[in-house]
Amino acid sequence: MGVALAAVVSAGVRAADVKVDLSKETVGKPPVSFEPMVGTWVVAQDGPDKVIMIDGRPWVASKDNPTKLLIESARRLYGTSNEELMDNAKQFAYYPVAVLKNVTTFSNGTISVKFKTIAGDSDRASGILFNVKPNGDWLAVRYNDTENNVALWEFHNGIRRRLVGSDRTKPFMLDRATWHELRLDVDGASLKTYLDGALALDYILGSAPGPGRNNTLPNPDLFPENNAVLRPPIAGKIGLWAKTDSTSYFKDYVVSSR
């Protein structure tokens, strides 16, 4: 799925000031500006705007067979079948992601996107993907319409774990009929996430993990010394993130470097 990336990768840019223009995209086709890695990503029409839709409806039928799409996308992005990424394929399939093509690496600055929740029986989640490593590990911040919260997640060794979530006593009750903005600000190891301009998360990458449930020892993969995706600085590809059968619209994806 997607367009060949040989020229894009060789001439790719580091994150500067980039605003994804969807005006020339074709409705009903996969986006040219993003490389769909997992899930059904297509361009849709929302009133006067072209948007990117993660369509969660086919997810149930395809969730057990992600390997073909992953192999094709990994070859376009990295020039190889990427065996490490394939090892993560089964777990990776639960999280539809699409990688922005023309930014080879993002480290410091701001990523923002507008999203609208459309549907989903199991989940209704919309997020920003970042710090994507060649083995398929990543970080993501997302809003979940079923939980009404914002959270930062890491994906490592085929397993996703939450690093921090927004205040449970102050849920974000968003109107599904309108657009909302999710923004990630990266300044060195400092990660701040805003929802509609309000600070939702503040996290320092590389922090030692807190205790697990019932004060058990945290999983070893949550220690930065065991997990490269948790060690600063941020350096990796970026994109869009969703979960299982979520259907969401995205537009106005903007990357600004610091």
mmCIF file of N, CA, C and O in Angstrom, residues 53-140:
data_model
loop_
_atom_site.group_PDB
_atom_site.id
_atom_site.type_symbol
_atom_site.label_atom_id
_atom_site.label_comp_id
_atom_site.label_asym_id
_atom_site.label_seq_id
_atom_site.Cartn_x
_atom_site.Cartn_y
_atom_site.Cartn_z
ATOM 1 N N MET A 53 -8.510 9.534 6.903
ATOM 2 C CA MET A 53 -9.365 8.709 7.752
ATOM 3 C C MET A 53 -8.674 7.395 8.073
ATOM 4 O O MET A 53 -8.159 6.723 7.173
ATOM 5 N N ILE A 54 -8.632 7.049 9.348
ATOM 6 C CA ILE A 54 -8.331 5.678 9.718
ATOM 7 C C ILE A 54 -9.679 4.985 9.813
ATOM 8 O O ILE A 54 -10.532 5.359 10.628
ATOM 9 N N ASP A 55 -9.883 4.015 8.945
ATOM 10 C CA ASP A 55 -11.157 3.306 8.868
ATOM 11 C C ASP A 55 -11.054 2.029 9.688
ATOM 12 O O ASP A 55 -10.384 1.077 9.293
ATOM 13 N N GLY A 56 -11.692 2.001 10.842
ATOM 14 C CA GLY A 56 -11.587 0.855 11.730
ATOM 15 C C GLY A 56 -12.449 -0.326 11.345
ATOM 16 O O GLY A 56 -12.307 -1.408 11.913
ATOM 17 N N ARG A 57 -13.346 -0.136 10.365
ATOM 18 C CA ARG A 57 -14.282 -1.214 10.030
ATOM 19 C C ARG A 57 -13.599 -2.488 9.517
ATOM 20 O O ARG A 57 -14.003 -3.588 9.890
ATOM 21 N N PRO A 58 -12.548 -2.384 8.680
ATOM 22 C CA PRO A 58 -11.901 -3.623 8.212
ATOM 23 C C PRO A 58 -10.957 -4.252 9.222
ATOM 24 O O PRO A 58 -10.427 -5.332 8.969
ATOM 25 N N TRP A 59 -10.752 -3.610 10.369
ATOM 26 C CA TRP A 59 -9.706 -4.059 11.295
ATOM 27 C C TRP A 59 -9.956 -5.483 11.793
ATOM 28 O O TRP A 59 -9.041 -6.305 11.847
ATOM 29 N N VAL A 60 -11.178 -5.797 12.162
ATOM 30 C CA VAL A 60 -11.471 -7.113 12.718
ATOM 31 C C VAL A 60 -11.117 -8.207 11.726
ATOM 32 O O VAL A 60 -10.555 -9.245 12.086
ATOM 33 N N ALA A 61 -11.399 -7.981 10.457
ATOM 34 C CA ALA A 61 -11.131 -9.000 9.442
ATOM 35 C C ALA A 61 -9.644 -9.149 9.150
ATOM 36 O O ALA A 61 -9.186 -10.225 8.773
ATOM 37 N N SER A 62 -8.866 -8.063 9.320
ATOM 38 C CA SER A 62 -7.464 -8.089 8.899
ATOM 39 C C SER A 62 -6.467 -8.177 10.040
ATOM 40 O O SER A 62 -5.276 -8.326 9.805
ATOM 41 N N LYS A 63 -6.911 -8.112 11.278
ATOM 42 C CA LYS A 63 -5.985 -7.966 12.401
ATOM 43 C C LYS A 63 -5.019 -9.142 12.563
ATOM 44 O O LYS A 63 -3.939 -8.982 13.111
ATOM 45 N N ASP A 64 -5.411 -10.330 12.072
ATOM 46 C CA ASP A 64 -4.540 -11.489 12.239
ATOM 47 C C ASP A 64 -3.593 -11.713 11.064
ATOM 48 O O ASP A 64 -2.862 -12.687 11.025
ATOM 49 N N ASN A 65 -3.599 -10.797 10.090
ATOM 50 C CA ASN A 65 -2.729 -10.974 8.926
ATOM 51 C C ASN A 65 -2.053 -9.653 8.545
ATOM 52 O O ASN A 65 -2.261 -9.121 7.466
ATOM 53 N N PRO A 66 -1.217 -9.101 9.465
ATOM 54 C CA PRO A 66 -0.601 -7.805 9.187
ATOM 55 C C PRO A 66 0.699 -7.902 8.405
ATOM 56 O O PRO A 66 1.224 -6.905 7.941
ATOM 57 N N THR A 67 1.241 -9.102 8.259
ATOM 58 C CA THR A 67 2.623 -9.234 7.810
ATOM 59 C C THR A 67 2.860 -8.692 6.411
ATOM 60 O O THR A 67 3.864 -8.026 6.149
ATOM 61 N N LYS A 68 1.938 -8.927 5.481
ATOM 62 C CA LYS A 68 2.153 -8.500 4.103
ATOM 63 C C LYS A 68 2.300 -6.980 4.013
ATOM 64 O O LYS A 68 3.224 -6.461 3.398
ATOM 65 N N LEU A 69 1.385 -6.252 4.667
ATOM 66 C CA LEU A 69 1.461 -4.794 4.628
ATOM 67 C C LEU A 69 2.719 -4.300 5.315
ATOM 68 O O LEU A 69 3.395 -3.393 4.829
ATOM 69 N N LEU A 70 3.095 -4.903 6.443
ATOM 70 C CA LEU A 70 4.288 -4.481 7.157
ATOM 71 C C LEU A 70 5.546 -4.684 6.320
ATOM 72 O O LEU A 70 6.431 -3.833 6.291
ATOM 73 N N ILE A 71 5.642 -5.817 5.634
ATOM 74 C CA ILE A 71 6.816 -6.092 4.806
ATOM 75 C C ILE A 71 6.925 -5.053 3.695
ATOM 76 O O ILE A 71 7.989 -4.471 3.465
ATOM 77 N N GLU A 72 5.816 -4.788 3.008
ATOM 78 C CA GLU A 72 5.845 -3.833 1.902
ATOM 79 C C GLU A 72 6.213 -2.436 2.400
ATOM 80 O O GLU A 72 7.028 -1.739 1.794
ATOM 81 N N SER A 73 5.610 -2.020 3.503
ATOM 82 C CA SER A 73 5.876 -0.677 4.023
ATOM 83 C C SER A 73 7.292 -0.549 4.562
ATOM 84 O O SER A 73 7.954 0.473 4.366
ATOM 85 N N ALA A 74 7.788 -1.584 5.243
ATOM 86 C CA ALA A 74 9.147 -1.540 5.782
ATOM 87 C C ALA A 74 10.169 -1.432 4.663
ATOM 88 O O ALA A 74 11.174 -0.719 4.785
ATOM 89 N N ARG A 75 9.933 -2.133 3.565
ATOM 90 C CA ARG A 75 10.861 -2.041 2.439
ATOM 91 C C ARG A 75 10.888 -0.636 1.868
ATOM 92 O O ARG A 75 11.942 -0.123 1.502
ATOM 93 N N ARG A 76 9.723 0.010 1.788
ATOM 94 C CA ARG A 76 9.685 1.366 1.227
ATOM 95 C C ARG A 76 10.365 2.362 2.169
ATOM 96 O O ARG A 76 11.033 3.302 1.729
ATOM 97 N N LEU A 77 10.174 2.179 3.465
ATOM 98 C CA LEU A 77 10.725 3.132 4.422
ATOM 99 C C LEU A 77 12.195 2.892 4.728
ATOM 100 O O LEU A 77 12.949 3.833 4.932
ATOM 101 N N TYR A 78 12.621 1.627 4.762
ATOM 102 C CA TYR A 78 13.962 1.309 5.219
ATOM 103 C C TYR A 78 14.797 0.546 4.196
ATOM 104 O O TYR A 78 15.965 0.259 4.446
ATOM 105 N N GLY A 79 14.200 0.181 3.048
ATOM 106 C CA GLY A 79 14.951 -0.514 2.022
ATOM 107 C C GLY A 79 15.259 -1.962 2.370
ATOM 108 O O GLY A 79 16.183 -2.549 1.844
ATOM 109 N N THR A 80 14.497 -2.545 3.267
ATOM 110 C CA THR A 80 14.731 -3.924 3.695
ATOM 111 C C THR A 80 13.425 -4.500 4.181
ATOM 112 O O THR A 80 12.469 -3.781 4.448
ATOM 113 N N SER A 81 13.378 -5.811 4.322
ATOM 114 C CA SER A 81 12.172 -6.429 4.887
ATOM 115 C C SER A 81 12.092 -6.212 6.399
ATOM 116 O O SER A 81 11.050 -6.392 7.004
ATOM 117 N N ASN A 82 13.208 -5.830 7.018
ATOM 118 C CA ASN A 82 13.239 -5.433 8.422
ATOM 119 C C ASN A 82 12.723 -6.538 9.345
ATOM 120 O O ASN A 82 11.592 -6.515 9.794
ATOM 121 N N GLU A 83 13.572 -7.511 9.634
ATOM 122 C CA GLU A 83 13.159 -8.669 10.402
ATOM 123 C C GLU A 83 12.701 -8.322 11.814
ATOM 124 O O GLU A 83 11.788 -8.941 12.351
ATOM 125 N N GLU A 84 13.325 -7.312 12.426
ATOM 126 C CA GLU A 84 12.895 -6.921 13.769
ATOM 127 C C GLU A 84 11.452 -6.434 13.750
ATOM 128 O O GLU A 84 10.670 -6.741 14.645
ATOM 129 N N LEU A 85 11.125 -5.639 12.723
ATOM 130 C CA LEU A 85 9.755 -5.147 12.604
ATOM 131 C C LEU A 85 8.788 -6.308 12.396
ATOM 132 O O LEU A 85 7.698 -6.333 12.954
ATOM 133 N N MET A 86 9.205 -7.299 11.615
ATOM 134 C CA MET A 86 8.345 -8.453 11.390
ATOM 135 C C MET A 86 8.100 -9.236 12.674
ATOM 136 O O MET A 86 7.018 -9.776 12.895
ATOM 137 N N ASP A 87 9.107 -9.284 13.544
ATOM 138 C CA ASP A 87 8.946 -9.994 14.811
ATOM 139 C C ASP A 87 7.850 -9.360 15.667
ATOM 140 O O ASP A 87 7.198 -10.027 16.474
ATOM 141 N N ASN A 88 7.655 -8.060 15.493
ATOM 142 C CA ASN A 88 6.645 -7.344 16.261
ATOM 143 C C ASN A 88 5.281 -7.323 15.580
ATOM 144 O O ASN A 88 4.340 -6.724 16.090
ATOM 145 N N ALA A 89 5.162 -7.990 14.428
ATOM 146 C CA ALA A 89 4.000 -7.800 13.564
ATOM 147 C C ALA A 89 2.674 -8.100 14.253
ATOM 148 O O ALA A 89 1.722 -7.336 14.141
ATOM 149 N N LYS A 90 2.591 -9.216 14.964
ATOM 150 C CA LYS A 90 1.291 -9.598 15.514
ATOM 151 C C LYS A 90 0.784 -8.571 16.512
ATOM 152 O O LYS A 90 -0.370 -8.139 16.460
ATOM 153 N N GLN A 91 1.662 -8.156 17.455
ATOM 154 C CA GLN A 91 1.234 -7.171 18.440
ATOM 155 C C GLN A 91 1.045 -5.802 17.793
ATOM 156 O O GLN A 91 0.140 -5.044 18.147
ATOM 157 N N PHE A 92 1.908 -5.473 16.850
ATOM 158 C CA PHE A 92 1.849 -4.188 16.162
ATOM 159 C C PHE A 92 0.494 -4.001 15.493
ATOM 160 O O PHE A 92 -0.005 -2.884 15.359
ATOM 161 N N ALA A 93 -0.129 -5.102 15.074
ATOM 162 C CA ALA A 93 -1.365 -5.019 14.298
ATOM 163 C C ALA A 93 -2.520 -4.426 15.087
ATOM 164 O O ALA A 93 -3.520 -4.019 14.498
ATOM 165 N N TYR A 94 -2.425 -4.381 16.390
ATOM 166 C CA TYR A 94 -3.503 -3.809 17.187
ATOM 167 C C TYR A 94 -3.490 -2.281 17.167
ATOM 168 O O TYR A 94 -4.420 -1.649 17.657
ATOM 169 N N TYR A 95 -2.457 -1.713 16.587
ATOM 170 C CA TYR A 95 -2.308 -0.261 16.614
ATOM 171 C C TYR A 95 -2.059 0.256 15.206
ATOM 172 O O TYR A 95 -0.917 0.308 14.735
ATOM 173 N N PRO A 96 -3.123 0.652 14.489
ATOM 174 C CA PRO A 96 -2.944 1.223 13.156
ATOM 175 C C PRO A 96 -2.054 2.467 13.210
ATOM 176 O O PRO A 96 -2.287 3.370 14.023
ATOM 177 N N VAL A 97 -1.039 2.490 12.367
ATOM 178 C CA VAL A 97 -0.155 3.644 12.303
ATOM 179 C C VAL A 97 0.142 3.983 10.847
ATOM 180 O O VAL A 97 0.147 3.115 9.980
ATOM 181 N N ALA A 98 0.376 5.259 10.609
ATOM 182 C CA ALA A 98 0.795 5.747 9.298
ATOM 183 C C ALA A 98 1.945 6.718 9.519
ATOM 184 O O ALA A 98 1.847 7.625 10.357
ATOM 185 N N VAL A 99 3.042 6.528 8.784
ATOM 186 C CA VAL A 99 4.268 7.305 8.993
ATOM 187 C C VAL A 99 4.363 8.421 7.969
ATOM 188 O O VAL A 99 4.170 8.194 6.767
ATOM 189 N N LEU A 100 4.662 9.638 8.428
ATOM 190 C CA LEU A 100 4.861 10.772 7.530
ATOM 191 C C LEU A 100 6.111 10.537 6.700
ATOM 192 O O LEU A 100 7.175 10.234 7.234
ATOM 193 N N LYS A 101 5.981 10.705 5.387
ATOM 194 C CA LYS A 101 7.067 10.307 4.494
ATOM 195 C C LYS A 101 8.230 11.286 4.436
ATOM 196 O O LYS A 101 9.379 10.884 4.382
ATOM 197 N N ASN A 102 7.957 12.585 4.392
ATOM 198 C CA ASN A 102 9.034 13.502 4.030
ATOM 199 C C ASN A 102 9.774 14.102 5.216
ATOM 200 O O ASN A 102 10.474 15.104 5.078
ATOM 201 N N VAL A 103 9.648 13.500 6.398
ATOM 202 C CA VAL A 103 10.467 13.875 7.555
ATOM 203 C C VAL A 103 11.219 12.627 7.999
ATOM 204 O O VAL A 103 10.625 11.676 8.496
ATOM 205 N N THR A 104 12.522 12.615 7.779
ATOM 206 C CA THR A 104 13.303 11.415 8.093
ATOM 207 C C THR A 104 13.494 11.232 9.587
ATOM 208 O O THR A 104 13.554 10.104 10.070
ATOM 209 N N THR A 105 13.608 12.336 10.319
ATOM 210 C CA THR A 105 13.735 12.222 11.770
ATOM 211 C C THR A 105 13.248 13.514 12.415
ATOM 212 O O THR A 105 13.430 14.599 11.881
ATOM 213 N N PHE A 106 12.618 13.362 13.570
ATOM 214 C CA PHE A 106 12.143 14.486 14.363
ATOM 215 C C PHE A 106 12.743 14.356 15.747
ATOM 216 O O PHE A 106 12.714 13.281 16.349
ATOM 217 N N SER A 107 13.285 15.482 16.262
ATOM 218 C CA SER A 107 13.903 15.458 17.581
ATOM 219 C C SER A 107 13.312 16.498 18.519
ATOM 220 O O SER A 107 12.829 16.173 19.602
ATOM 221 N N ASN A 108 13.366 17.765 18.132
ATOM 222 C CA ASN A 108 12.901 18.848 18.988
ATOM 223 C C ASN A 108 11.939 19.729 18.231
ATOM 224 O O ASN A 108 12.171 20.064 17.064
ATOM 225 N N GLY A 109 10.858 20.112 18.910
ATOM 226 C CA GLY A 109 9.890 20.992 18.280
ATOM 227 C C GLY A 109 8.476 20.589 18.645
ATOM 228 O O GLY A 109 8.229 20.025 19.715
ATOM 229 N N THR A 110 7.555 20.869 17.725
ATOM 230 C CA THR A 110 6.139 20.650 17.986
ATOM 231 C C THR A 110 5.504 19.869 16.845
ATOM 232 O O THR A 110 5.779 20.137 15.675
ATOM 233 N N ILE A 111 4.671 18.916 17.192
ATOM 234 C CA ILE A 111 3.823 18.213 16.235
ATOM 235 C C ILE A 111 2.385 18.444 16.672
ATOM 236 O O ILE A 111 2.039 18.204 17.834
ATOM 237 N N SER A 112 1.556 18.910 15.763
ATOM 238 C CA SER A 112 0.151 19.106 16.095
ATOM 239 C C SER A 112 -0.719 18.532 14.992
ATOM 240 O O SER A 112 -0.311 18.456 13.828
ATOM 241 N N VAL A 113 -1.916 18.124 15.362
ATOM 242 C CA VAL A 113 -2.871 17.588 14.395
ATOM 243 C C VAL A 113 -4.279 17.852 14.925
ATOM 244 O O VAL A 113 -4.512 17.858 16.136
ATOM 245 N N LYS A 114 -5.195 18.068 14.011
ATOM 246 C CA LYS A 114 -6.604 18.149 14.377
ATOM 247 C C LYS A 114 -7.253 16.804 14.098
ATOM 248 O O LYS A 114 -6.944 16.156 13.107
ATOM 249 N N PHE A 115 -8.136 16.393 14.980
ATOM 250 C CA PHE A 115 -8.795 15.097 14.834
ATOM 251 C C PHE A 115 -10.274 15.219 15.165
ATOM 252 O O PHE A 115 -10.708 16.109 15.892
ATOM 253 N N LYS A 116 -11.031 14.285 14.624
ATOM 254 C CA LYS A 116 -12.451 14.183 14.923
ATOM 255 C C LYS A 116 -12.782 12.704 15.112
ATOM 256 O O LYS A 116 -12.471 11.875 14.258
ATOM 257 N N THR A 117 -13.391 12.372 16.230
ATOM 258 C CA THR A 117 -13.789 10.994 16.504
ATOM 259 C C THR A 117 -15.050 10.665 15.712
ATOM 260 O O THR A 117 -16.039 11.388 15.781
ATOM 261 N N ILE A 118 -15.010 9.556 14.965
ATOM 262 C CA ILE A 118 -16.146 9.175 14.136
ATOM 263 C C ILE A 118 -16.875 7.957 14.692
ATOM 264 O O ILE A 118 -18.092 7.976 14.871
ATOM 265 N N ALA A 119 -16.143 6.878 14.952
ATOM 266 C CA ALA A 119 -16.803 5.649 15.391
ATOM 267 C C ALA A 119 -15.789 4.700 15.987
ATOM 268 O O ALA A 119 -14.577 4.917 15.929
ATOM 269 N N GLY A 120 -16.308 3.581 16.528
ATOM 270 C CA GLY A 120 -15.488 2.519 17.082
ATOM 271 C C GLY A 120 -16.240 1.799 18.176
ATOM 272 O O GLY A 120 -16.766 2.444 19.087
ATOM 273 N N ASP A 121 -16.308 0.477 18.075
ATOM 274 C CA ASP A 121 -16.990 -0.299 19.111
ATOM 275 C C ASP A 121 -16.048 -0.639 20.260
ATOM 276 O O ASP A 121 -16.395 -0.478 21.427
ATOM 277 N N SER A 122 -14.842 -1.110 19.929
ATOM 278 C CA SER A 122 -13.868 -1.452 20.970
ATOM 279 C C SER A 122 -13.116 -0.220 21.462
ATOM 280 O O SER A 122 -12.867 -0.070 22.663
ATOM 281 N N ASP A 123 -12.740 0.654 20.523
ATOM 282 C CA ASP A 123 -11.940 1.834 20.870
ATOM 283 C C ASP A 123 -12.328 3.008 19.986
ATOM 284 O O ASP A 123 -12.835 2.838 18.865
ATOM 285 N N ARG A 124 -12.065 4.196 20.500
ATOM 286 C CA ARG A 124 -12.214 5.432 19.717
ATOM 287 C C ARG A 124 -11.024 6.322 20.094
ATOM 288 O O ARG A 124 -11.148 7.237 20.903
ATOM 289 N N ALA A 125 -9.863 6.004 19.519
ATOM 290 C CA ALA A 125 -8.620 6.663 19.914
ATOM 291 C C ALA A 125 -7.949 7.324 18.721
ATOM 292 O O ALA A 125 -7.944 6.777 17.615
ATOM 293 N N SER A 126 -7.362 8.505 18.956
ATOM 294 C CA SER A 126 -6.674 9.269 17.912
ATOM 295 C C SER A 126 -5.382 9.800 18.497
ATOM 296 O O SER A 126 -5.375 10.356 19.604
ATOM 297 N N GLY A 127 -4.258 9.668 17.748
ATOM 298 C CA GLY A 127 -3.013 10.095 18.352
ATOM 299 C C GLY A 127 -1.918 10.477 17.397
ATOM 300 O O GLY A 127 -2.041 10.348 16.177
ATOM 301 N N ILE A 128 -0.826 10.955 17.995
ATOM 302 C CA ILE A 128 0.394 11.341 17.288
ATOM 303 C C ILE A 128 1.448 10.273 17.557
ATOM 304 O O ILE A 128 1.746 9.947 18.713
ATOM 305 N N LEU A 129 2.011 9.747 16.495
ATOM 306 C CA LEU A 129 3.082 8.763 16.559
ATOM 307 C C LEU A 129 4.423 9.487 16.460
ATOM 308 O O LEU A 129 4.585 10.378 15.630
ATOM 309 N N PHE A 130 5.416 9.102 17.276
ATOM 310 C CA PHE A 130 6.727 9.745 17.182
ATOM 311 C C PHE A 130 7.806 8.821 17.741
ATOM 312 O O PHE A 130 7.521 7.778 18.319
ATOM 313 N N ASN A 131 9.057 9.213 17.509
ATOM 314 C CA ASN A 131 10.219 8.438 17.959
ATOM 315 C C ASN A 131 10.170 7.006 17.419
ATOM 316 O O ASN A 131 10.548 6.055 18.108
ATOM 317 N N VAL A 132 9.714 6.853 16.177
ATOM 318 C CA VAL A 132 9.600 5.527 15.568
ATOM 319 C C VAL A 132 10.989 5.027 15.187
ATOM 320 O O VAL A 132 11.719 5.681 14.436
ATOM 321 N N LYS A 133 11.351 3.862 15.703
ATOM 322 C CA LYS A 133 12.655 3.277 15.453
ATOM 323 C C LYS A 133 12.576 2.255 14.317
ATOM 324 O O LYS A 133 11.499 1.728 14.008
ATOM 325 N N PRO A 134 13.723 1.935 13.671
ATOM 326 C CA PRO A 134 13.703 0.984 12.551
ATOM 327 C C PRO A 134 13.198 -0.410 12.917
ATOM 328 O O PRO A 134 12.748 -1.148 12.049
ATOM 329 N N ASN A 135 13.238 -0.778 14.212
ATOM 330 C CA ASN A 135 12.739 -2.103 14.600
ATOM 331 C C ASN A 135 11.237 -2.097 14.878
ATOM 332 O O ASN A 135 10.665 -3.119 15.251
ATOM 333 N N GLY A 136 10.576 -0.944 14.716
ATOM 334 C CA GLY A 136 9.140 -0.864 14.938
ATOM 335 C C GLY A 136 8.751 -0.345 16.308
ATOM 336 O O GLY A 136 7.561 -0.164 16.579
ATOM 337 N N ASP A 137 9.695 -0.094 17.208
ATOM 338 C CA ASP A 137 9.368 0.515 18.494
ATOM 339 C C ASP A 137 8.933 1.959 18.275
ATOM 340 O O ASP A 137 9.396 2.625 17.343
ATOM 341 N N TRP A 138 8.071 2.467 19.173
ATOM 342 C CA TRP A 138 7.595 3.843 19.010
ATOM 343 C C TRP A 138 7.073 4.410 20.321
ATOM 344 O O TRP A 138 6.883 3.689 21.302
ATOM 345 N N LEU A 139 6.825 5.710 20.294
ATOM 346 C CA LEU A 139 6.066 6.401 21.331
ATOM 347 C C LEU A 139 4.829 7.006 20.678
ATOM 348 O O LEU A 139 4.842 7.322 19.479
ATOM 349 N N ALA A 140 3.776 7.192 21.463
ATOM 350 C CA ALA A 140 2.568 7.820 20.933
ATOM 351 C C ALA A 140 1.826 8.516 22.062
ATOM 352 O O ALA A 140 1.744 8.006 23.183
#
